[in-house]
Structures are given as C-alpha cells and as structure tokens.
Amino acid sequence: MPVAEFGLIERYFRGIGPALDSTVSGIGDDCAVLQPPRGQQLLVTTDTLVEETHFLSGTDPESLGHKVLAVSLSDLAAMGATPRWAMLALSLPTVSESWLEAFSAGFSLLASRYEVQLVGGDTTRGPLSITVQGIGTSPAGQVLYRSNAKPDDGVYVTGFLGDAGLGLKGCLGKAECSFTMRQRLERPEPRVDVGKTLCGLASACIDISDGFAADLGHVLESSQVGATVDWNLLPLSTEVRDYLLRSGDVRLPLCAGDDYELCFTVPRERENDLKSRLRSLPCPVTRVGTIERLPGLRFANLESSLDRPLGGYEHFS
Ligand code: ADP
Ligand code: MG
C-alpha cells in the first residue's frame, strides 16, 4: 500500500475506541491479536453497506460511519454479546479527506460510546462499499439464539417499528417526514444494553434489520413454533401513526427494514424479572404477542387485508 494511503489509516483509523487490555496488538500488523477474557466465547458478525443498495448516494459520511458500525453492534446485541472489537474494510472510488474525516468521526463516536476498539481493516480503491466485522464476547452458555422460543412465551420488541421505513420514504420524496425519522434511518441506536440484560432471561432474540414480520418469522421457523401478534399493541411513533392514517400503508411497520430494534421472547414466568431488569434502561420495550404451537405468524386486530405476503427485504428475490 502506498505511503499516502498508510498515512490515511494512521490519521483517520488508528486510535478509534479505547485501547482495550484484551487487545494484544491492533492496527499496524498483518493481523490483530485479541485475547478474549477467560471463560468467554467470541461472537463474530459481518455486514456490508453498498452505495445505492443500502444507502442513497450523497448520504452524509458521518451518518455512514455511525450506521455501518451500528448494524454490526445490533447483531451482537441480538445475541446478548458485549461488543469489543471491530474491523473495517473500505472500498473508496477516490480519497477525499473531508469524507474520511466525517466518516471516521461518526464511526469513532459510536465506537467510544460502546467501548469498541477498531483493530484493523483494509482500504482499497473501488465502488463505494463499507464492510464492518463486529466481534464481541459472552460468558459461555449465555448466548441468545433464535431457536429456543416456546409456546406461551411473550413476544416483545424494543423501541418503535417503522420509523426508519418512514425516514426512507421521506428521503425518496415518497412521504412527508421529520428530521427525526431520517435520523432513525441514518443513525440507528443498537440495543446493546437491552441485549445484555436479556441474557439468561429471553428464550430467543433477533434484531429487526429486514422488517419485523420477516425477522420474527426467522425466530418462529428456527424455533419451530408460530405466533399471534396484536396489531393494536405494536409500538408506533405518533408520526408513523399519522402516516398510517393518511396512507393506510399497514405494511410499513411490519415490513420496512432498518429499524435495528430487538425482537425477543420471554417465558411467562420470567415476565416480572424482565420488568425489573428493564427498569434501569431508557429504551421502551413492548409486549406485542404470544408464541403458539401452530406454525406461522398471525395478526389480531389488523383490519386491512394484506394483499401480498409479509416478506422482508431480500437482495436476490
Ligand atoms: P496488509 O497488506 O498486510 O493486509 P494493509 O497494508 O492493508 O495490511 O494495512 C495495514 C494495517 O492497517 C493493518 O493492520 C490493517 O489491519 C490496518 N488497516 C487497513 N485499512 C484499515 C481501515 N480502513 N481501518 C482500520 N484499519 C485498517
Ligand atoms: Mg499482510
């Protein structure tokens, strides 16, 4: 790699996040060397954001830096992990220092908040594409999987559904929406603290990246169960409610991607534990339905008929 590009790594990517004791060696060698704490398992996830597929061209680089890390932290949160390290692979059409500075600032702020250290990556020339690998740890035996939901468990979601979808419609000029909705699209908040709180409590958990119905569907399939969700219980922001009244577009909160909320299940006898554990966290959590033996996802109190199946976003369909 030419010296100039190495200088960019030094300037914009070294020193992101805290220097963790568990990092033996970070940026600067052929590999990072990591020492997971004793008795902990490593959880590893990768996500790529490609211009025009995952974000609109012209999206501000600071938001991109935030979002690409948030997406990985959300996967770690869904399994109850403590995020620790990240790797960043960047493909850039040109080197713009102002772009890199803003991107690195967005990434860095979120990394510092969750004490995630950037320990390596790759920088190449090509169409704009950003890949982050997130690495976290969990005490052995405490990981949250998708596959253990049981009949009679409650179905819960964090935050609000459909805000990011409305934000996207706003950016595309297809609906009116506020700056807050666009922020929900561009700067999602990974539910790391909720995920950690759910360890040893939730029977199954997933993050909502492709749409609530599709992602809950993954839990149901993995767990070989079904569920009924009460439309009236879905947590919807005032702005999404107003949009639904105007448009009748009930698919938005059910199918739009990019919410990065958690959807999880909790056995009935642990509901009080859940309530007391969540009391110290600022994030709202709502019970929206119940797991059932009969496979499939059903909705109660949904008046509009759904003309098409409630699929989530799929790249190759
Ligand atoms: P190599 O050619 O041996 O794979 P590079 O010259 O690509 O190494 O990278 C030099 C060092 O800089 C490595 O430690 C690598 O992990 C790190 N690095 C490269 N690009 C990035 C980036 N975008 N973010 C963080 N670290 C990076
Ligand atoms: Mg090498």
CSV table of C-alpha atoms and ligand atoms in Angstrom, one decimal:
chain,number,residue,atom,x,y,z
A,1,MET,CA,0.0,0.0,0.0
A,2,PRO,CA,1.4,3.5,-0.9
A,3,VAL,CA,2.7,5.6,2.0
A,4,ALA,CA,0.0,8.2,1.4
A,5,GLU,CA,-2.7,5.7,2.0
A,6,PHE,CA,-1.0,4.3,5.0
A,7,GLY,CA,-0.9,7.9,6.3
A,8,LEU,CA,-4.7,8.0,5.9
A,9,ILE,CA,-5.1,4.9,8.1
A,10,GLU,CA,-2.9,6.5,10.7
A,11,ARG,CA,-4.8,9.7,10.6
A,12,TYR,CA,-8.4,8.5,10.4
A,13,PHE,CA,-8.5,5.0,11.8
A,14,ARG,CA,-5.8,4.5,14.4
A,15,GLY,CA,-7.0,5.2,17.9
A,16,ILE,CA,-10.7,4.7,17.3
A,17,GLY,CA,-12.3,3.4,20.5
A,18,PRO,CA,-10.5,2.7,23.8
A,19,ALA,CA,-7.2,0.7,23.9
A,20,LEU,CA,-8.6,-2.5,25.5
A,21,ASP,CA,-6.5,-4.7,27.8
A,22,SER,CA,-7.8,-7.6,25.8
A,23,THR,CA,-6.2,-6.3,22.6
A,24,VAL,CA,-2.7,-7.7,22.4
A,25,SER,CA,-2.0,-5.9,19.1
A,26,GLY,CA,-4.3,-3.8,16.9
A,27,ILE,CA,-3.8,-1.8,13.7
A,28,GLY,CA,-0.3,-1.9,12.1
A,29,ASP,CA,0.5,-5.6,11.6
A,30,ASP,CA,-0.8,-8.3,9.3
A,31,CYS,CA,-3.4,-9.4,11.8
A,32,ALA,CA,-4.9,-8.1,15.0
A,33,VAL,CA,-4.1,-10.2,18.0
A,34,LEU,CA,-7.0,-10.5,20.5
A,35,GLN,CA,-7.2,-12.1,23.9
A,36,PRO,CA,-10.8,-12.9,24.9
A,37,PRO,CA,-11.4,-12.8,28.7
A,38,ARG,CA,-11.2,-16.2,30.3
A,39,GLY,CA,-14.4,-18.3,30.0
A,40,GLN,CA,-15.9,-16.1,27.3
A,41,GLN,CA,-17.0,-17.1,23.9
A,42,LEU,CA,-16.3,-15.0,20.8
A,43,LEU,CA,-19.3,-13.8,18.7
A,44,VAL,CA,-18.4,-12.6,15.2
A,45,THR,CA,-20.5,-10.8,12.6
A,46,THR,CA,-20.0,-9.0,9.3
A,47,ASP,CA,-22.2,-6.6,7.4
A,48,THR,CA,-21.6,-4.6,4.2
A,49,LEU,CA,-23.2,-1.4,3.2
A,50,VAL,CA,-23.1,-0.7,-0.6
A,51,GLU,CA,-24.0,2.6,-2.1
A,52,GLU,CA,-27.4,2.7,-3.8
A,53,THR,CA,-28.3,-0.8,-2.3
A,54,HIS,CA,-28.1,0.0,1.4
A,55,PHE,CA,-27.7,3.8,1.4
A,56,LEU,CA,-28.6,6.6,-1.1
A,57,SER,CA,-25.6,8.3,-2.8
A,58,GLY,CA,-24.9,11.5,-1.1
A,59,THR,CA,-25.7,10.2,2.4
A,60,ASP,CA,-23.6,12.2,4.8
A,61,PRO,CA,-20.4,10.3,5.6
A,62,GLU,CA,-20.7,10.9,9.4
A,63,SER,CA,-24.0,9.0,9.4
A,64,LEU,CA,-22.5,6.2,7.3
A,65,GLY,CA,-19.7,5.8,9.8
A,66,HIS,CA,-22.2,5.6,12.6
A,67,LYS,CA,-24.6,3.3,10.7
A,68,VAL,CA,-22.1,0.7,9.4
A,69,LEU,CA,-20.9,0.1,13.0
A,70,ALA,CA,-24.4,0.3,14.4
A,71,VAL,CA,-25.5,-2.5,12.1
A,72,SER,CA,-22.8,-4.8,13.5
A,73,LEU,CA,-23.4,-3.8,17.1
A,74,SER,CA,-27.1,-4.6,16.6
A,75,ASP,CA,-26.2,-8.2,15.5
A,76,LEU,CA,-24.0,-8.5,18.6
A,77,ALA,CA,-26.8,-7.1,20.8
A,78,ALA,CA,-29.3,-9.6,19.3
A,79,MET,CA,-27.2,-12.4,20.8
A,80,GLY,CA,-26.6,-10.7,24.1
A,81,ALA,CA,-22.9,-10.1,23.4
A,82,THR,CA,-20.7,-7.4,24.8
A,83,PRO,CA,-19.2,-5.7,21.7
A,84,ARG,CA,-15.4,-5.3,22.0
A,85,TRP,CA,-13.6,-5.1,18.6
A,86,ALA,CA,-14.4,-4.0,15.0
A,87,MET,CA,-12.6,-4.5,11.7
A,88,LEU,CA,-13.3,-2.1,8.8
A,89,ALA,CA,-12.9,-2.8,5.1
A,90,LEU,CA,-13.4,0.3,2.9
A,91,SER,CA,-13.6,0.4,-0.8
A,92,LEU,CA,-13.5,4.1,-2.0
A,93,PRO,CA,-13.7,5.5,-5.5
A,94,THR,CA,-11.5,8.4,-4.6
A,95,VAL,CA,-9.7,9.6,-1.5
A,96,SER,CA,-11.5,12.6,0.0
A,97,GLU,CA,-10.0,13.8,3.2
A,98,SER,CA,-13.2,15.6,4.2
A,99,TRP,CA,-15.2,12.4,3.6
A,100,LEU,CA,-12.8,10.3,5.6
A,101,GLU,CA,-12.7,12.8,8.4
A,102,ALA,CA,-16.5,12.8,8.7
A,103,PHE,CA,-16.9,9.1,8.3
A,104,SER,CA,-14.2,8.4,10.9
A,105,ALA,CA,-15.9,10.9,13.3
A,106,GLY,CA,-19.3,9.1,13.1
A,107,PHE,CA,-17.7,5.7,13.5
A,108,SER,CA,-15.5,6.9,16.3
A,109,LEU,CA,-18.3,8.4,18.4
A,110,LEU,CA,-20.3,5.2,18.4
A,111,ALA,CA,-17.2,3.1,19.0
A,112,SER,CA,-16.3,5.1,22.0
A,113,ARG,CA,-19.8,5.0,23.4
A,114,TYR,CA,-19.8,1.2,23.4
A,115,GLU,CA,-16.1,0.8,24.2
A,116,VAL,CA,-15.4,-0.9,20.9
A,117,GLN,CA,-11.8,-0.8,19.6
A,118,LEU,CA,-11.1,-0.6,15.8
A,119,VAL,CA,-8.3,-3.1,15.5
A,120,GLY,CA,-7.8,-3.4,11.7
A,121,GLY,CA,-9.2,-3.4,8.3
A,122,ASP,CA,-8.5,-2.9,4.6
A,123,THR,CA,-8.6,0.1,2.4
A,124,THR,CA,-8.9,-0.3,-1.4
A,125,ARG,CA,-10.0,1.7,-4.5
A,126,GLY,CA,-13.3,0.7,-6.0
A,127,PRO,CA,-17.1,1.5,-5.9
A,128,LEU,CA,-18.1,2.9,-2.5
A,129,SER,CA,-18.7,-0.1,-0.2
A,130,ILE,CA,-18.1,-0.4,3.5
A,131,THR,CA,-17.8,-3.6,5.5
A,132,VAL,CA,-17.6,-3.9,9.2
A,133,GLN,CA,-16.8,-7.0,11.2
A,134,GLY,CA,-18.0,-6.8,14.8
A,135,ILE,CA,-16.5,-9.0,17.4
A,136,GLY,CA,-18.0,-9.4,20.9
A,137,THR,CA,-17.8,-11.8,23.8
A,138,SER,CA,-20.4,-13.6,26.0
A,139,PRO,CA,-20.0,-15.8,29.0
A,140,ALA,CA,-20.2,-19.4,27.7
A,141,GLY,CA,-23.8,-20.7,27.9
A,142,GLN,CA,-25.4,-17.2,28.0
A,143,VAL,CA,-25.7,-16.5,24.2
A,144,LEU,CA,-29.2,-15.7,22.9
A,145,TYR,CA,-30.2,-17.8,19.9
A,146,ARG,CA,-33.2,-17.6,17.5
A,147,SER,CA,-34.1,-21.2,18.1
A,148,ASN,CA,-35.5,-21.5,21.5
A,149,ALA,CA,-38.8,-19.7,21.6
A,150,LYS,CA,-41.5,-21.9,23.2
A,151,PRO,CA,-45.4,-21.9,23.1
A,152,ASP,CA,-46.9,-19.4,25.6
A,153,ASP,CA,-43.7,-17.2,25.7
A,154,GLY,CA,-44.4,-13.4,25.2
A,155,VAL,CA,-43.2,-11.7,22.1
A,156,TYR,CA,-41.5,-8.3,22.7
A,157,VAL,CA,-40.0,-5.5,20.7
A,158,THR,CA,-37.8,-2.6,21.7
A,159,GLY,CA,-38.3,1.0,20.6
A,160,PHE,CA,-40.7,1.8,17.7
A,161,LEU,CA,-41.4,0.0,14.4
A,162,GLY,CA,-41.4,1.6,11.0
A,163,ASP,CA,-39.6,4.9,11.8
A,164,ALA,CA,-36.7,4.1,9.6
A,165,GLY,CA,-39.0,3.0,6.8
A,166,LEU,CA,-40.8,6.3,7.0
A,167,GLY,CA,-37.4,8.1,7.0
A,168,LEU,CA,-36.5,6.3,3.8
A,169,LYS,CA,-39.8,7.3,2.2
A,170,GLY,CA,-39.0,10.8,3.2
A,171,CYS,CA,-35.6,10.7,1.7
A,172,LEU,CA,-37.0,9.3,-1.5
A,173,GLY,CA,-39.7,12.0,-1.7
A,174,LYS,CA,-42.5,9.5,-1.3
A,175,ALA,CA,-43.9,10.7,2.0
A,176,GLU,CA,-43.6,13.7,4.4
A,177,CYS,CA,-41.4,13.0,7.4
A,178,SER,CA,-39.5,14.9,10.1
A,179,PHE,CA,-35.7,15.0,10.6
A,180,THR,CA,-36.2,12.6,13.5
A,181,MET,CA,-37.5,9.9,11.2
A,182,ARG,CA,-34.5,10.4,8.9
A,183,GLN,CA,-32.2,10.1,11.8
A,184,ARG,CA,-33.8,6.8,12.8
A,185,LEU,CA,-32.9,5.6,9.3
A,186,GLU,CA,-29.4,7.1,9.2
A,187,ARG,CA,-28.3,6.8,12.9
A,188,PRO,CA,-29.9,3.7,14.4
A,189,GLU,CA,-29.2,3.1,18.0
A,190,PRO,CA,-28.0,-0.5,18.5
A,191,ARG,CA,-29.8,-2.0,21.6
A,192,VAL,CA,-26.7,-3.3,23.1
A,193,ASP,CA,-27.7,-2.8,26.8
A,194,VAL,CA,-31.1,-4.4,26.3
A,195,GLY,CA,-29.4,-7.4,24.6
A,196,LYS,CA,-27.0,-7.9,27.5
A,197,THR,CA,-29.9,-7.5,30.0
A,198,LEU,CA,-31.8,-10.3,28.2
A,199,CYS,CA,-29.0,-12.9,28.8
A,200,GLY,CA,-30.3,-15.8,30.9
A,201,LEU,CA,-33.9,-14.4,30.5
A,202,ALA,CA,-35.0,-14.3,26.9
A,203,SER,CA,-35.7,-17.6,25.2
A,204,ALA,CA,-34.9,-16.2,21.7
A,205,CYS,CA,-33.8,-13.0,20.2
A,206,ILE,CA,-33.2,-11.4,16.8
A,207,ASP,CA,-32.5,-7.8,15.6
A,208,ILE,CA,-35.0,-6.3,13.2
A,209,SER,CA,-33.0,-5.4,10.1
A,210,ASP,CA,-35.2,-6.8,7.3
A,211,GLY,CA,-38.6,-5.9,8.8
A,212,PHE,CA,-40.5,-7.0,11.9
A,213,ALA,CA,-42.6,-9.7,10.2
A,214,ALA,CA,-39.7,-11.3,8.4
A,215,ASP,CA,-37.4,-11.2,11.3
A,216,LEU,CA,-39.9,-12.6,13.8
A,217,GLY,CA,-40.6,-15.2,11.1
A,218,HIS,CA,-37.0,-16.3,11.3
A,219,VAL,CA,-37.4,-16.8,15.1
A,220,LEU,CA,-40.6,-18.8,14.5
A,221,GLU,CA,-39.0,-21.0,11.9
A,222,SER,CA,-35.8,-21.6,13.9
A,223,SER,CA,-37.8,-22.4,17.0
A,224,GLN,CA,-40.5,-24.5,15.1
A,225,VAL,CA,-43.4,-22.5,16.6
A,226,GLY,CA,-45.9,-19.8,15.5
A,227,ALA,CA,-47.2,-16.6,17.0
A,228,THR,CA,-50.1,-14.2,17.1
A,229,VAL,CA,-49.2,-10.6,17.2
A,230,ASP,CA,-51.8,-8.0,18.2
A,231,TRP,CA,-51.7,-5.1,15.7
A,232,ASN,CA,-53.1,-2.7,18.4
A,233,LEU,CA,-50.1,-3.4,20.6
A,234,LEU,CA,-47.4,-2.6,18.1
A,235,PRO,CA,-45.2,0.3,19.3
A,236,LEU,CA,-45.7,3.0,16.7
A,237,SER,CA,-44.5,6.6,16.9
A,238,THR,CA,-47.0,9.4,16.6
A,239,GLU,CA,-45.5,10.2,13.2
A,240,VAL,CA,-45.9,6.6,11.9
A,241,ARG,CA,-49.5,6.6,13.2
A,242,ASP,CA,-50.3,9.8,11.4
A,243,TYR,CA,-48.7,8.3,8.2
A,244,LEU,CA,-50.8,5.2,8.6
A,245,LEU,CA,-54.0,7.3,8.9
A,246,ARG,CA,-53.1,9.2,5.8
A,247,SER,CA,-51.9,6.3,3.7
A,248,GLY,CA,-53.4,3.0,5.1
A,249,ASP,CA,-50.0,1.5,4.4
A,250,VAL,CA,-50.0,-1.1,7.2
A,251,ARG,CA,-47.1,-2.9,5.6
A,252,LEU,CA,-44.7,-0.1,6.7
A,253,PRO,CA,-44.2,-1.1,10.3
A,254,LEU,CA,-44.5,-4.8,9.5
A,255,CYS,CA,-42.1,-5.0,6.5
A,256,ALA,CA,-39.8,-2.0,6.3
A,257,GLY,CA,-36.2,-2.7,7.1
A,258,ASP,CA,-33.5,-0.8,9.0
A,259,ASP,CA,-35.3,-0.5,12.4
A,260,TYR,CA,-32.4,-2.2,14.2
A,261,GLU,CA,-34.7,-2.9,17.2
A,262,LEU,CA,-34.7,-6.2,19.0
A,263,CYS,CA,-37.5,-8.7,18.9
A,264,PHE,CA,-37.3,-11.3,21.6
A,265,THR,CA,-39.4,-13.9,23.5
A,266,VAL,CA,-39.6,-14.4,27.3
A,267,PRO,CA,-41.3,-17.3,29.2
A,268,ARG,CA,-44.4,-16.1,31.1
A,269,GLU,CA,-42.9,-17.0,34.5
A,270,ARG,CA,-39.9,-14.6,33.8
A,271,GLU,CA,-42.0,-11.6,32.9
A,272,ASN,CA,-41.6,-9.9,36.2
A,273,ASP,CA,-37.9,-10.5,36.1
A,274,LEU,CA,-37.9,-8.8,32.7
A,275,LYS,CA,-39.8,-5.8,34.0
A,276,SER,CA,-37.5,-5.3,36.9
A,277,ARG,CA,-34.4,-5.7,34.8
A,278,LEU,CA,-35.6,-3.2,32.2
A,279,ARG,CA,-36.5,-0.6,34.8
A,280,SER,CA,-32.9,0.8,34.7
A,281,LEU,CA,-32.8,1.1,30.9
A,282,PRO,CA,-34.2,4.1,29.0
A,283,CYS,CA,-35.3,2.0,26.0
A,284,PRO,CA,-39.0,1.3,25.8
A,285,VAL,CA,-40.0,-2.4,25.5
A,286,THR,CA,-43.4,-3.6,24.4
A,287,ARG,CA,-45.1,-6.9,24.6
A,288,VAL,CA,-46.8,-7.4,21.2
A,289,GLY,CA,-47.9,-11.1,21.1
A,290,THR,CA,-47.6,-14.7,22.2
A,291,ILE,CA,-45.8,-17.7,20.8
A,292,GLU,CA,-48.1,-20.6,19.9
A,293,ARG,CA,-47.6,-24.2,18.9
A,294,LEU,CA,-49.3,-23.7,15.4
A,295,PRO,CA,-46.6,-22.6,12.9
A,296,GLY,CA,-46.9,-19.3,11.1
A,297,LEU,CA,-47.3,-15.6,12.0
A,298,ARG,CA,-50.9,-14.3,12.5
A,299,PHE,CA,-52.1,-10.8,13.4
A,300,ALA,CA,-55.1,-10.0,15.6
A,301,ASN,CA,-57.0,-6.7,15.1
A,302,LEU,CA,-55.4,-6.0,11.7
A,303,GLU,CA,-58.5,-4.8,9.8
A,304,SER,CA,-56.8,-4.2,6.4
A,305,SER,CA,-56.2,-7.3,4.4
A,306,LEU,CA,-52.6,-7.8,3.4
A,307,ASP,CA,-52.6,-8.2,-0.4
A,308,ARG,CA,-49.1,-9.7,-0.6
A,309,PRO,CA,-47.2,-11.9,1.8
A,310,LEU,CA,-45.3,-10.0,4.6
A,311,GLY,CA,-41.8,-10.7,3.2
A,312,GLY,CA,-38.9,-8.6,4.4
A,313,TYR,CA,-36.2,-7.2,2.2
A,314,GLU,CA,-34.3,-9.8,0.1
A,315,HIS,CA,-31.5,-8.9,-2.2
A,316,PHE,CA,-31.8,-11.7,-4.7
A,317,SER,CA,-35.6,-12.1,-5.0
B,1,ADP,P1,-1.9,-6.0,4.6
B,1,ADP,O1,-1.5,-5.5,3.3
B,1,ADP,O2,-0.8,-6.7,5.4
B,1,ADP,O3,-3.2,-6.7,4.7
B,1,ADP,P2,-2.5,-3.2,5.0
B,1,ADP,O4,-1.4,-2.5,4.4
B,1,ADP,O5,-3.8,-3.4,4.1
B,1,ADP,O6,-2.1,-4.6,5.5
B,1,ADP,O7,-3.0,-2.5,6.3
B,1,ADP,C1,-2.0,-2.1,7.3
B,1,ADP,C2,-2.6,-2.1,8.6
B,1,ADP,O8,-3.7,-1.1,8.7
B,1,ADP,C3,-3.2,-3.4,9.0
B,1,ADP,O9,-3.0,-3.6,10.4
B,1,ADP,C4,-4.7,-3.2,8.7
B,1,ADP,O10,-5.5,-4.0,9.6
B,1,ADP,C5,-4.9,-1.7,9.0
B,1,ADP,N1,-6.0,-1.1,8.2
B,1,ADP,C6,-6.0,-1.0,6.8
B,1,ADP,N2,-7.1,-0.4,6.4
B,1,ADP,C7,-7.8,-0.1,7.6
B,1,ADP,C8,-9.1,0.6,7.9
B,1,ADP,N3,-9.9,1.1,6.9
B,1,ADP,N4,-9.4,0.7,9.1
B,1,ADP,C9,-8.7,0.2,10.1
B,1,ADP,N5,-7.5,-0.4,9.9
B,1,ADP,C10,-7.1,-0.6,8.7
B,2,MG,MG,-0.3,-8.6,5.3
